[in-house]
PDB file of C-alpha atoms and ligand atoms in Angstrom:
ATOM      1  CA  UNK X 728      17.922  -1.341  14.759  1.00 47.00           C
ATOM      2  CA  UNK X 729      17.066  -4.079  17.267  1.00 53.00           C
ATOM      3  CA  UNK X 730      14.038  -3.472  19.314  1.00 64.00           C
ATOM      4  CA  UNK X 731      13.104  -0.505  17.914  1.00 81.00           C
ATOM      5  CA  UNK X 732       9.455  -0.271  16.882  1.00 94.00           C
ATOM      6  CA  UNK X 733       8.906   0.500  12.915  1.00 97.00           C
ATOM      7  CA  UNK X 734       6.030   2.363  14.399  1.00 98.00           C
ATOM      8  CA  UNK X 735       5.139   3.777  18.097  1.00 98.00           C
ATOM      9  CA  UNK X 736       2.150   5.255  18.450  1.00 98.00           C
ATOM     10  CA  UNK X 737       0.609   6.595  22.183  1.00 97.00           C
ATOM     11  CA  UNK X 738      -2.513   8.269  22.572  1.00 97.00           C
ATOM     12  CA  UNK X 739      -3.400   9.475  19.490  1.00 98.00           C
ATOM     13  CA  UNK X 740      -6.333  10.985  18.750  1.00 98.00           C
ATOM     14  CA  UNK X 741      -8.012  12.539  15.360  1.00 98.00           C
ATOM     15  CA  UNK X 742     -10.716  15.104  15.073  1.00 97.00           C
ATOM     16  CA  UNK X 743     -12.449  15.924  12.245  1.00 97.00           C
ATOM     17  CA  UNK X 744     -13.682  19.801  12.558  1.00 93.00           C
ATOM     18  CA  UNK X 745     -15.949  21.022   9.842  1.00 88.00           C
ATOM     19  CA  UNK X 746     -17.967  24.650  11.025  1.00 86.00           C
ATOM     20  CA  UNK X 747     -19.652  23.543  14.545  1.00 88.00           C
ATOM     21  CA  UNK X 748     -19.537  19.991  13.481  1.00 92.00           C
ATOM     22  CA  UNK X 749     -17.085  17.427  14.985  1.00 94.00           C
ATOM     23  CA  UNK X 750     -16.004  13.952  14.337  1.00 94.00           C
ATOM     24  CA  UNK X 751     -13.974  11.587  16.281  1.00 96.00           C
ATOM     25  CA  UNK X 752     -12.184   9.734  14.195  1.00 97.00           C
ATOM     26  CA  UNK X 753      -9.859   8.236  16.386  1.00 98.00           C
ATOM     27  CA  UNK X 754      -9.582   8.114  20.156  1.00 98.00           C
ATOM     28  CA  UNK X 755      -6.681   7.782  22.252  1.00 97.00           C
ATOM     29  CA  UNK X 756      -5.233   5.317  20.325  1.00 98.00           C
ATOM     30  CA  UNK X 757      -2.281   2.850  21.000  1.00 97.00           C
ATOM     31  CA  UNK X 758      -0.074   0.777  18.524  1.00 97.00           C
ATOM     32  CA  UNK X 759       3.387  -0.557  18.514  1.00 97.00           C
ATOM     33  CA  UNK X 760       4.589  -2.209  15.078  1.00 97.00           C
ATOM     34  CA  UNK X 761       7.853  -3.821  14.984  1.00 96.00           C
ATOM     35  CA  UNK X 762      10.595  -4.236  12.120  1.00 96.00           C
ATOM     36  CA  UNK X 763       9.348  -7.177  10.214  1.00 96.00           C
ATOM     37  CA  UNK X 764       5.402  -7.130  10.844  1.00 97.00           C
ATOM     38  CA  UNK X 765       2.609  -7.355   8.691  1.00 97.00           C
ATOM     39  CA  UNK X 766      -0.354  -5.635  10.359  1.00 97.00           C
ATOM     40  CA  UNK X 767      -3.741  -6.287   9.420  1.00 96.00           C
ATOM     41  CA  UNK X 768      -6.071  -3.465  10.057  1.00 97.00           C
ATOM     42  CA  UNK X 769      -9.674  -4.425  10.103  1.00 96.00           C
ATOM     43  CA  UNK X 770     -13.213  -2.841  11.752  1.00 94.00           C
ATOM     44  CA  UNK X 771     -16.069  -2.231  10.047  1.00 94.00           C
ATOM     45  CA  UNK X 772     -16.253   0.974   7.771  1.00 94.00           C
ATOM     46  CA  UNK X 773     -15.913   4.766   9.056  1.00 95.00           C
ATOM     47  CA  UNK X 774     -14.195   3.105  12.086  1.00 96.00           C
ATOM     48  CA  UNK X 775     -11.232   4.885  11.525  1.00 97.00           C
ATOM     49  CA  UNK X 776      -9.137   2.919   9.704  1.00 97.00           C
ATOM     50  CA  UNK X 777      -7.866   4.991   6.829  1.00 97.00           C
ATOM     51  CA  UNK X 778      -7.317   7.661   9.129  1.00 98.00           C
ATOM     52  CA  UNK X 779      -4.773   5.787  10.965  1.00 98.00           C
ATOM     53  CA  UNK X 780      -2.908   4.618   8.348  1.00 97.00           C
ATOM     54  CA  UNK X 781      -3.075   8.359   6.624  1.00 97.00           C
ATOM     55  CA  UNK X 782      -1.038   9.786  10.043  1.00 97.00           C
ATOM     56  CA  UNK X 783       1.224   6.632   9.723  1.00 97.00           C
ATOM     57  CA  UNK X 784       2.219   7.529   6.594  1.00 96.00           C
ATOM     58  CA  UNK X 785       2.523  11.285   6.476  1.00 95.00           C
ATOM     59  CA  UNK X 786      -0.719  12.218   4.440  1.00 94.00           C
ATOM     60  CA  UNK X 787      -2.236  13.586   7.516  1.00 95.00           C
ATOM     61  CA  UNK X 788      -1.608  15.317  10.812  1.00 95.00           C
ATOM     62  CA  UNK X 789      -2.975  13.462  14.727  1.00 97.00           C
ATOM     63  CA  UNK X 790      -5.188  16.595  16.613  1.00 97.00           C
ATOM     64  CA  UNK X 791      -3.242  14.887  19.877  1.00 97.00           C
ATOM     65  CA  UNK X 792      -1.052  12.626  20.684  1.00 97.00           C
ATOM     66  CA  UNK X 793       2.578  10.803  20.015  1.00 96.00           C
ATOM     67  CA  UNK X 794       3.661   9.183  16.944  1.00 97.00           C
ATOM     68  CA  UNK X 795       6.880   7.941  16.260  1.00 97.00           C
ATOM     69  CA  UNK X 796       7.593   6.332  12.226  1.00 97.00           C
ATOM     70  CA  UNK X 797      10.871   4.862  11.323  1.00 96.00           C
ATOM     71  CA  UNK X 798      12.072   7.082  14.363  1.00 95.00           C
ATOM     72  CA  UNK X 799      10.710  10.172  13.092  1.00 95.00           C
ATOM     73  CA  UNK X 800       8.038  12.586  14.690  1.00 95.00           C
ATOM     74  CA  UNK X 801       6.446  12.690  11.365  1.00 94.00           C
ATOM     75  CA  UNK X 802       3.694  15.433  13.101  1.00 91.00           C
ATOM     76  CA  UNK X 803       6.372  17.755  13.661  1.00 92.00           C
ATOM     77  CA  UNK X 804       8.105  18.067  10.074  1.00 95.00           C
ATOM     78  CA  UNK X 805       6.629  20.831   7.813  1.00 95.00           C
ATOM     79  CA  UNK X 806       5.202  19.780   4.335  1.00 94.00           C
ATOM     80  CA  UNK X 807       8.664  19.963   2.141  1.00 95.00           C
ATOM     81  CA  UNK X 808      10.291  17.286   4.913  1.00 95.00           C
ATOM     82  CA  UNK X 809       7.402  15.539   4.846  1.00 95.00           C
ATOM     83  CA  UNK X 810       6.805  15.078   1.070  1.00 92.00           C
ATOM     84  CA  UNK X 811      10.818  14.045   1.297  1.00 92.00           C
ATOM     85  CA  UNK X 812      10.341  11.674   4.059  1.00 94.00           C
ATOM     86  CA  UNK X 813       7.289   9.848   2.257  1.00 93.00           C
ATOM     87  CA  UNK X 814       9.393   9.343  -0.932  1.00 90.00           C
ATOM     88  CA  UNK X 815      12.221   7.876   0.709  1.00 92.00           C
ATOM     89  CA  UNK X 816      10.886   5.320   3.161  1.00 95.00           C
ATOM     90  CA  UNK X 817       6.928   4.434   2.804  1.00 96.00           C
ATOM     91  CA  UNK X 818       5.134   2.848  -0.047  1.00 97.00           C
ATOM     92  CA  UNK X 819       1.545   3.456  -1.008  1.00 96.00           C
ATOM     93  CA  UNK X 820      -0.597   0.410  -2.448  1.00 97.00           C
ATOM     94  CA  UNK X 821      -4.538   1.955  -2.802  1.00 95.00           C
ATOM     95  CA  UNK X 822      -8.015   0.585  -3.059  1.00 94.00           C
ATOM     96  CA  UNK X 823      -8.365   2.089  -7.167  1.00 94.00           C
ATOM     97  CA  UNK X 824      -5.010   1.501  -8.005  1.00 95.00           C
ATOM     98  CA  UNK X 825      -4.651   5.413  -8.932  1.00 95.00           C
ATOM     99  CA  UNK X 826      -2.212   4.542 -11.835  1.00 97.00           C
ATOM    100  CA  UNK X 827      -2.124   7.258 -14.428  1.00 98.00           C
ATOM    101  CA  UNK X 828      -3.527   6.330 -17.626  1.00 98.00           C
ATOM    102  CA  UNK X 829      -1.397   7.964 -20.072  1.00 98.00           C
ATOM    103  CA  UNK X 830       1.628   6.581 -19.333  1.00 98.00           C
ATOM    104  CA  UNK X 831       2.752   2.417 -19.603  1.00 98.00           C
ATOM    105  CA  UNK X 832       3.816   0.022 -16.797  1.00 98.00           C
ATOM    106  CA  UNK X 833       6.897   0.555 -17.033  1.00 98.00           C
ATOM    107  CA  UNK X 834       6.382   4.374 -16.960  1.00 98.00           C
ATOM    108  CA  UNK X 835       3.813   4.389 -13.866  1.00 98.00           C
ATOM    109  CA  UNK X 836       6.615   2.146 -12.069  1.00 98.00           C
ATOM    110  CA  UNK X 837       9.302   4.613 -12.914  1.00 97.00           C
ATOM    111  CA  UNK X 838       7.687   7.743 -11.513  1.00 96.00           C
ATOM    112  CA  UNK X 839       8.844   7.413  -8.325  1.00 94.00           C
ATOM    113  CA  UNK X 840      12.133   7.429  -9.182  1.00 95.00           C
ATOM    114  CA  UNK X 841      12.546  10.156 -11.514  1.00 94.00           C
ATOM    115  CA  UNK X 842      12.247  12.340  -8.157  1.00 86.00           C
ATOM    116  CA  UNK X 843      15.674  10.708  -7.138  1.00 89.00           C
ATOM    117  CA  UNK X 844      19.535  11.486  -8.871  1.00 92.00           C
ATOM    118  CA  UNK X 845      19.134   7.796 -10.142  1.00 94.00           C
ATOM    119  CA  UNK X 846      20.354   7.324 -13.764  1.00 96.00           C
ATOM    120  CA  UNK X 847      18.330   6.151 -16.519  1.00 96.00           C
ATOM    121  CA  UNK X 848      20.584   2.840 -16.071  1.00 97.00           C
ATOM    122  CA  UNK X 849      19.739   2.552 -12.630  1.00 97.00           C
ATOM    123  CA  UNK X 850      15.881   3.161 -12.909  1.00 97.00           C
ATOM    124  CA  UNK X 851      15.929   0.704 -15.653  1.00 98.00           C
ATOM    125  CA  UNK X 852      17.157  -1.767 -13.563  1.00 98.00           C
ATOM    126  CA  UNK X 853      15.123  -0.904 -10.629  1.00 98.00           C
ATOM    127  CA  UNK X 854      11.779  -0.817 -12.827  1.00 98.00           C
ATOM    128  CA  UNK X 855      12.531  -4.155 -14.433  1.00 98.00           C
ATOM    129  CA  UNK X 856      13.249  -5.859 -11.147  1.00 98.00           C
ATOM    130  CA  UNK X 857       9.800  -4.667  -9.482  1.00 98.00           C
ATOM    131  CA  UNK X 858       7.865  -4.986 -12.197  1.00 98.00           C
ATOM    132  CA  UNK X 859       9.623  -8.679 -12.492  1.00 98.00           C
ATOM    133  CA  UNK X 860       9.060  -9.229  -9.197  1.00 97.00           C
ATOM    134  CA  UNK X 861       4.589  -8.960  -9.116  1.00 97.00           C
ATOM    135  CA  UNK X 862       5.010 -11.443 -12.428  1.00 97.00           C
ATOM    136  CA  UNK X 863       4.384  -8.261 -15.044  1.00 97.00           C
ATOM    137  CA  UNK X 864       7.846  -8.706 -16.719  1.00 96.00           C
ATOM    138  CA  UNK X 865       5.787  -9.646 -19.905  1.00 97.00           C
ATOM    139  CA  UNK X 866       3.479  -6.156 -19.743  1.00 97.00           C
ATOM    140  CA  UNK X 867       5.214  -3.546 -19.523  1.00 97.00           C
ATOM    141  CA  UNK X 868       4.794  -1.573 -22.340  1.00 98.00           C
ATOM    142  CA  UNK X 869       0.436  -2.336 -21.533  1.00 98.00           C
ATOM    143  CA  UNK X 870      -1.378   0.983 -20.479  1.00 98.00           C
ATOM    144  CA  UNK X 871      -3.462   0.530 -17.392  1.00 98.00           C
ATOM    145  CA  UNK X 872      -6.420   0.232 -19.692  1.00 97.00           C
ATOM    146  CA  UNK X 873      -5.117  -3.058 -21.266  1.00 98.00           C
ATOM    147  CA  UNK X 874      -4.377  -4.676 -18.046  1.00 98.00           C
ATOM    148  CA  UNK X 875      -6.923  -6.320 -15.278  1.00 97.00           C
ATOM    149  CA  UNK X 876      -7.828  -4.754 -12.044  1.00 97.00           C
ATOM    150  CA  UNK X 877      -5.363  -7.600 -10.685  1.00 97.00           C
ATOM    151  CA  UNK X 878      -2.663  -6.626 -12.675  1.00 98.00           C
ATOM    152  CA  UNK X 879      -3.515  -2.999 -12.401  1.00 98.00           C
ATOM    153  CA  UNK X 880      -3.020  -3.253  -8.697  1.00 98.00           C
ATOM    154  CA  UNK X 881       0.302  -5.594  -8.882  1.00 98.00           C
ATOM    155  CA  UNK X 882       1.717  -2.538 -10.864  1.00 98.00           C
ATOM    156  CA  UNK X 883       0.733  -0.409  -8.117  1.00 98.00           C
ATOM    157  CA  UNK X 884       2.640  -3.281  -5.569  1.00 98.00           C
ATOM    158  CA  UNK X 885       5.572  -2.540  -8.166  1.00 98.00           C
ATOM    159  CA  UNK X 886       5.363   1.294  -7.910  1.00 98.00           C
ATOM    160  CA  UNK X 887       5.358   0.624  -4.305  1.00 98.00           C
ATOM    161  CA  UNK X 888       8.325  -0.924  -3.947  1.00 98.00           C
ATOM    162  CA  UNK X 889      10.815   0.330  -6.617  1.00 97.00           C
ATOM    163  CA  UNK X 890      12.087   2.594  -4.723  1.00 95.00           C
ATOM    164  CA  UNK X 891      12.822  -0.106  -1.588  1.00 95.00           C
ATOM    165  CA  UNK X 892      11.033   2.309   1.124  1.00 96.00           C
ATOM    166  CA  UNK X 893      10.869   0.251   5.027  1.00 95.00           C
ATOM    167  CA  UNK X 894       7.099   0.782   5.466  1.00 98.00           C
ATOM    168  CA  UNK X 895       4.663  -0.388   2.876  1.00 98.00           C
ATOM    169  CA  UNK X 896       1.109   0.975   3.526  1.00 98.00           C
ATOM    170  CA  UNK X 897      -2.132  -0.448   1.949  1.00 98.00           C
ATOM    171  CA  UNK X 898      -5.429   0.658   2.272  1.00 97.00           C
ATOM    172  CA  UNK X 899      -7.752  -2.427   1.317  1.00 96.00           C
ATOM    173  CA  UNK X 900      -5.431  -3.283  -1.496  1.00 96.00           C
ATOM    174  CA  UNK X 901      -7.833  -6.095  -2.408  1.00 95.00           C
ATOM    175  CA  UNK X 902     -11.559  -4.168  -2.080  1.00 94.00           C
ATOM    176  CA  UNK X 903     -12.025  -3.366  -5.873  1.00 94.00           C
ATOM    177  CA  UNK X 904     -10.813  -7.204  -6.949  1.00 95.00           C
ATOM    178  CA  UNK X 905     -12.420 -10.618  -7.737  1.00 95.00           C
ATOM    179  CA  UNK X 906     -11.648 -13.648  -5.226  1.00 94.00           C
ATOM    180  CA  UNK X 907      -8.629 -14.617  -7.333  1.00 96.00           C
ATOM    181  CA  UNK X 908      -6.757 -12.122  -8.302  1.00 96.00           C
ATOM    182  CA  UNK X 909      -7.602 -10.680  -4.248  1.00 95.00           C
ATOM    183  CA  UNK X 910      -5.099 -13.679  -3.675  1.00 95.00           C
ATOM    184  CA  UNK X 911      -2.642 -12.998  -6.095  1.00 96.00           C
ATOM    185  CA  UNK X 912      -1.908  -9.678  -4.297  1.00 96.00           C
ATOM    186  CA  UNK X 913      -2.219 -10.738  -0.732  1.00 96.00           C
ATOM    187  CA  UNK X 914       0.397 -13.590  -2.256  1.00 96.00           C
ATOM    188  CA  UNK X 915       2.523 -10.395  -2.795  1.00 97.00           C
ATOM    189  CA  UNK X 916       2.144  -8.760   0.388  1.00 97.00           C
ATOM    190  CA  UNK X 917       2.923 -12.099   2.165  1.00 96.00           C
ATOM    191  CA  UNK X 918       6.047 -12.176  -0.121  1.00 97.00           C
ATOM    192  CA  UNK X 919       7.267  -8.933   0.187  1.00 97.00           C
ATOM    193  CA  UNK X 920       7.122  -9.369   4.299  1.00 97.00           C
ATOM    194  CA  UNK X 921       8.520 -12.809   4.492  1.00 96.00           C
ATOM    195  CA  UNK X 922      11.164 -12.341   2.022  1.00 96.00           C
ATOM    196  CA  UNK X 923      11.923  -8.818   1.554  1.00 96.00           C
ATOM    197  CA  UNK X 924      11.419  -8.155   5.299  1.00 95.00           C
ATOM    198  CA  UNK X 925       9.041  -5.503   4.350  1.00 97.00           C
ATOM    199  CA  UNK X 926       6.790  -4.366   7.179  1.00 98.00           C
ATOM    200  CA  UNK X 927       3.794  -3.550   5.688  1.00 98.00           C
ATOM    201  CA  UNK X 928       0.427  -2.128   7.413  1.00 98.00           C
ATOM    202  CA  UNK X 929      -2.460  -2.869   5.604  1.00 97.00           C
ATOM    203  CA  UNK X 930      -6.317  -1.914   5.843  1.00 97.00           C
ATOM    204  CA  UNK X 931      -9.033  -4.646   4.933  1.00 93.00           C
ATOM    205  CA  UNK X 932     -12.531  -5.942   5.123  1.00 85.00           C
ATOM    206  CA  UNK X 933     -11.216  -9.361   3.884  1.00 84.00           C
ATOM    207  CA  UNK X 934     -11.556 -12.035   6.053  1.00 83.00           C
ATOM    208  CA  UNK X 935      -8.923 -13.924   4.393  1.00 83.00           C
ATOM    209  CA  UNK X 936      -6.052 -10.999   4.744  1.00 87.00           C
ATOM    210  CA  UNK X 937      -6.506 -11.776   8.568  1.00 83.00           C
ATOM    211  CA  UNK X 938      -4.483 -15.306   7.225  1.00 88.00           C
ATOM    212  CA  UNK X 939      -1.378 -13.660   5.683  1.00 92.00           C
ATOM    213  CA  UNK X 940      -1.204 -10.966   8.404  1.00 94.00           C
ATOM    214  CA  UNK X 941       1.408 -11.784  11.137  1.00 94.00           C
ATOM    215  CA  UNK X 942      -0.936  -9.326  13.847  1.00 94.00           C
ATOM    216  CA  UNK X 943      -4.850  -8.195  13.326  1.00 95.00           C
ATOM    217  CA  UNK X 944      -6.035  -5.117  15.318  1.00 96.00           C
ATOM    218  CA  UNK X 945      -9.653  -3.857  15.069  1.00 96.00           C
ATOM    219  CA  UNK X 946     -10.936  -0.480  15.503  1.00 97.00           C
ATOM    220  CA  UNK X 947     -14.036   0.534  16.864  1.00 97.00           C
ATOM    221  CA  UNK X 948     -16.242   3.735  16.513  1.00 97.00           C
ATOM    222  CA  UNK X 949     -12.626   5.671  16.402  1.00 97.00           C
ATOM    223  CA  UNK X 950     -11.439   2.564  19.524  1.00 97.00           C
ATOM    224  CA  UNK X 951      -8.175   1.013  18.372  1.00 97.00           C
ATOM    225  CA  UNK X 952      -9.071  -2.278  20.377  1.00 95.00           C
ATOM    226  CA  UNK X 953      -6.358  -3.746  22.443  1.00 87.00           C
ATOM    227  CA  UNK X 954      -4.285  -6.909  21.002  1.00 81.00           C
ATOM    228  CA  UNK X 955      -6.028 -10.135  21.963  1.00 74.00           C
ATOM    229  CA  UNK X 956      -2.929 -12.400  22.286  1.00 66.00           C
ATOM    230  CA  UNK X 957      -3.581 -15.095  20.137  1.00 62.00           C
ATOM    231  CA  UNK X 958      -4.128 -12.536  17.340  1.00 61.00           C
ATOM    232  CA  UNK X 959       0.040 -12.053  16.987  1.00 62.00           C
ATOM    233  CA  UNK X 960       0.694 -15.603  14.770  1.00 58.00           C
ATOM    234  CA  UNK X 961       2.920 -16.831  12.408  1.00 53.00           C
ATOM    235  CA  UNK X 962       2.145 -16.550   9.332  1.00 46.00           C
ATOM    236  CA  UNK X 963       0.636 -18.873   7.035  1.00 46.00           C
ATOM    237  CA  UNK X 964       1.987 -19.662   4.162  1.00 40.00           C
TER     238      UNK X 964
HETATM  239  N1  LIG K1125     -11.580  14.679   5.828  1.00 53.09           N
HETATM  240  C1  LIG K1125     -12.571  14.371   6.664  1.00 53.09           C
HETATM  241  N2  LIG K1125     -13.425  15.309   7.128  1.00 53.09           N
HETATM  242  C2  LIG K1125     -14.401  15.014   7.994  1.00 53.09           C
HETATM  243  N3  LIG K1125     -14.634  13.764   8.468  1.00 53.09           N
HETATM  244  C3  LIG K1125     -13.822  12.781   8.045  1.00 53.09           C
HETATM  245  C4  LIG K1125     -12.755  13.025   7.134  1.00 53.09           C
HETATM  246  N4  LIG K1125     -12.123  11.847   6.894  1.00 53.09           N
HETATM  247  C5  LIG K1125     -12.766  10.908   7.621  1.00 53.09           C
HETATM  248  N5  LIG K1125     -13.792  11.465   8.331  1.00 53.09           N
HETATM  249  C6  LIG K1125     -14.689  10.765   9.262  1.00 53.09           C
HETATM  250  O1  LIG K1125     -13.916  10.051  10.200  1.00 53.09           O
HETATM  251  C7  LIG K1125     -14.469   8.780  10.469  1.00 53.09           C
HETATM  252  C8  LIG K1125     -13.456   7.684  10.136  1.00 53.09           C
HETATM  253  O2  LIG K1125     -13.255   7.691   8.730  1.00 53.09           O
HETATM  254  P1  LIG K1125     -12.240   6.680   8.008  1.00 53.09           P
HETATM  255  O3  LIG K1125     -10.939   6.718   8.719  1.00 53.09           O
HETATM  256  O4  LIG K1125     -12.234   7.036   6.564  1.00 53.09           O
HETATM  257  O5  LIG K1125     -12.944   5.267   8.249  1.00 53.09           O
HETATM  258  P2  LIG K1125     -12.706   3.855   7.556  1.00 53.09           P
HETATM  259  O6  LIG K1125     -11.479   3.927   6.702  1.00 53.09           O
HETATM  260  O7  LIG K1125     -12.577   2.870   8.688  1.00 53.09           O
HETATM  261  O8  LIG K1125     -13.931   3.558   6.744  1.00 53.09           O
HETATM  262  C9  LIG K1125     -15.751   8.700   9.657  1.00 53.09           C
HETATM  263  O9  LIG K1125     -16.824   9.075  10.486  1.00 53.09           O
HETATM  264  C10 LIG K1125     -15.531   9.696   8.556  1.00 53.09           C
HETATM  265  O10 LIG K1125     -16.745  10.230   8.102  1.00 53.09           O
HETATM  266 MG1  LIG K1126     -11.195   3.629   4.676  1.00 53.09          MG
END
């Protein structure tokens, strides 16, 4: 796996057609990510951002251009492949959480995993470890409704992860939370990169993600800016 890119992306542009209308969502754009990063993606909003890190992860389709993810030309594989590829390697941490009410912690955390030939054992074991592992080990029989936006989100982190995909995705995982618990889940990102070796690619408006992130890239009007040097750092702890 040495020296090859988690993500390669060259010229890739998005276009947005609705009747005569069009929308440049993202022009020509650039990006290498290696094993091991955590990328911060920031720019103001309708910039592009989500966009990006949709075609990253499979949910939608570049008008133009080359993407390589994990290897794969994600473009090029038809929905079935897709759907398969997404549950095996990328995780999914969003702004609302999107955690389905009727079912517990535990449950929400499991879902992912019923789609696999894992036994109940194994999913067990799985569930309990992730859920352990965002500091929930003590709620897991708590609907979302009983639980905090923090810890709503940390069982999303868990959800994430239980499955042990490469590529974490977030788009601004912190945006619907107070100042604190916004830190208890970037502490969690940081984690899972540092110590899980996750590479993660996250979207944010928070001036403090820029701190946990080892490489910040803005966008621009649809512009993936190029990378300033100093912007590629080691990671604070
Ligand atoms: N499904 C869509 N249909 C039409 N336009 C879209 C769609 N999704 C995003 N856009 C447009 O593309 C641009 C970039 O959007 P987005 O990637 O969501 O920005 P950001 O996440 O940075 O706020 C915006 O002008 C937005 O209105
Ligand atoms: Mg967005």
């Amino acid at each position: 796996m040495m020296g090859k890119p988690v993500i390669e992306i060259r010229n890739l542009s998005k276009i947005f057609r609705r009747d005569s209308f069009e929308v440049v969502a993202l022009e020509n754009a650039n990006l290498t990510v290696e094993a091991g990063e955590f990328l911060c993606l920031m720019g103001p909003s309708g910039s592009g951002k989500t966009t990006l890190l949709n075609i990253i992860a499979g949910i939608d389709r570049p008008t133009s251009g080359e993407l390589r993810v994990l290897g794969e030309d994600v473009a090029r594989l038809d929905e079935d492949r897709l759907a398969a590829w997404r549950n095996a390697h990328i995780g999914f941490v969003f702004q609302t959480f999107n955690l389905i009410p009727v079912l517990t912690a535990y449950e929400n955390v499991e879902l992912p995993l019923l789609l696999t030939r894992l036994s109940a054992a194994e999913r067990q074991k799985h569930v309990l470890a992730a859920l352990e592992l965002v500091g929930l080990a003590d709620r897991i029989r708590h609907y979302p409704r009983q639980l905090s936006g923090g810890q709503e989100q940390r069982v999303a982190i868990a959800r994430a992860i239980v499955s042990d995909p490469t590529l974490l995705v977030a788009d601004e995982p912190t945006g619907d939370l107070d100042a604190h618990s916004a830190e208890e889940i970037l502490d969690i990102l940081s984690r899972l990169n540092r110590e899980f070796k996750k590479t993660i690619v996250m979207v944010t408006h928070d001036p403090r993600a820029a701190h946990y992130a080892t490489v910040t890239r803005h966008l621009e009007k649809g512009q993936l800016l190029p990378l300033e040097p100093e912007s590629r750092q080691v990671a604070e702890r």
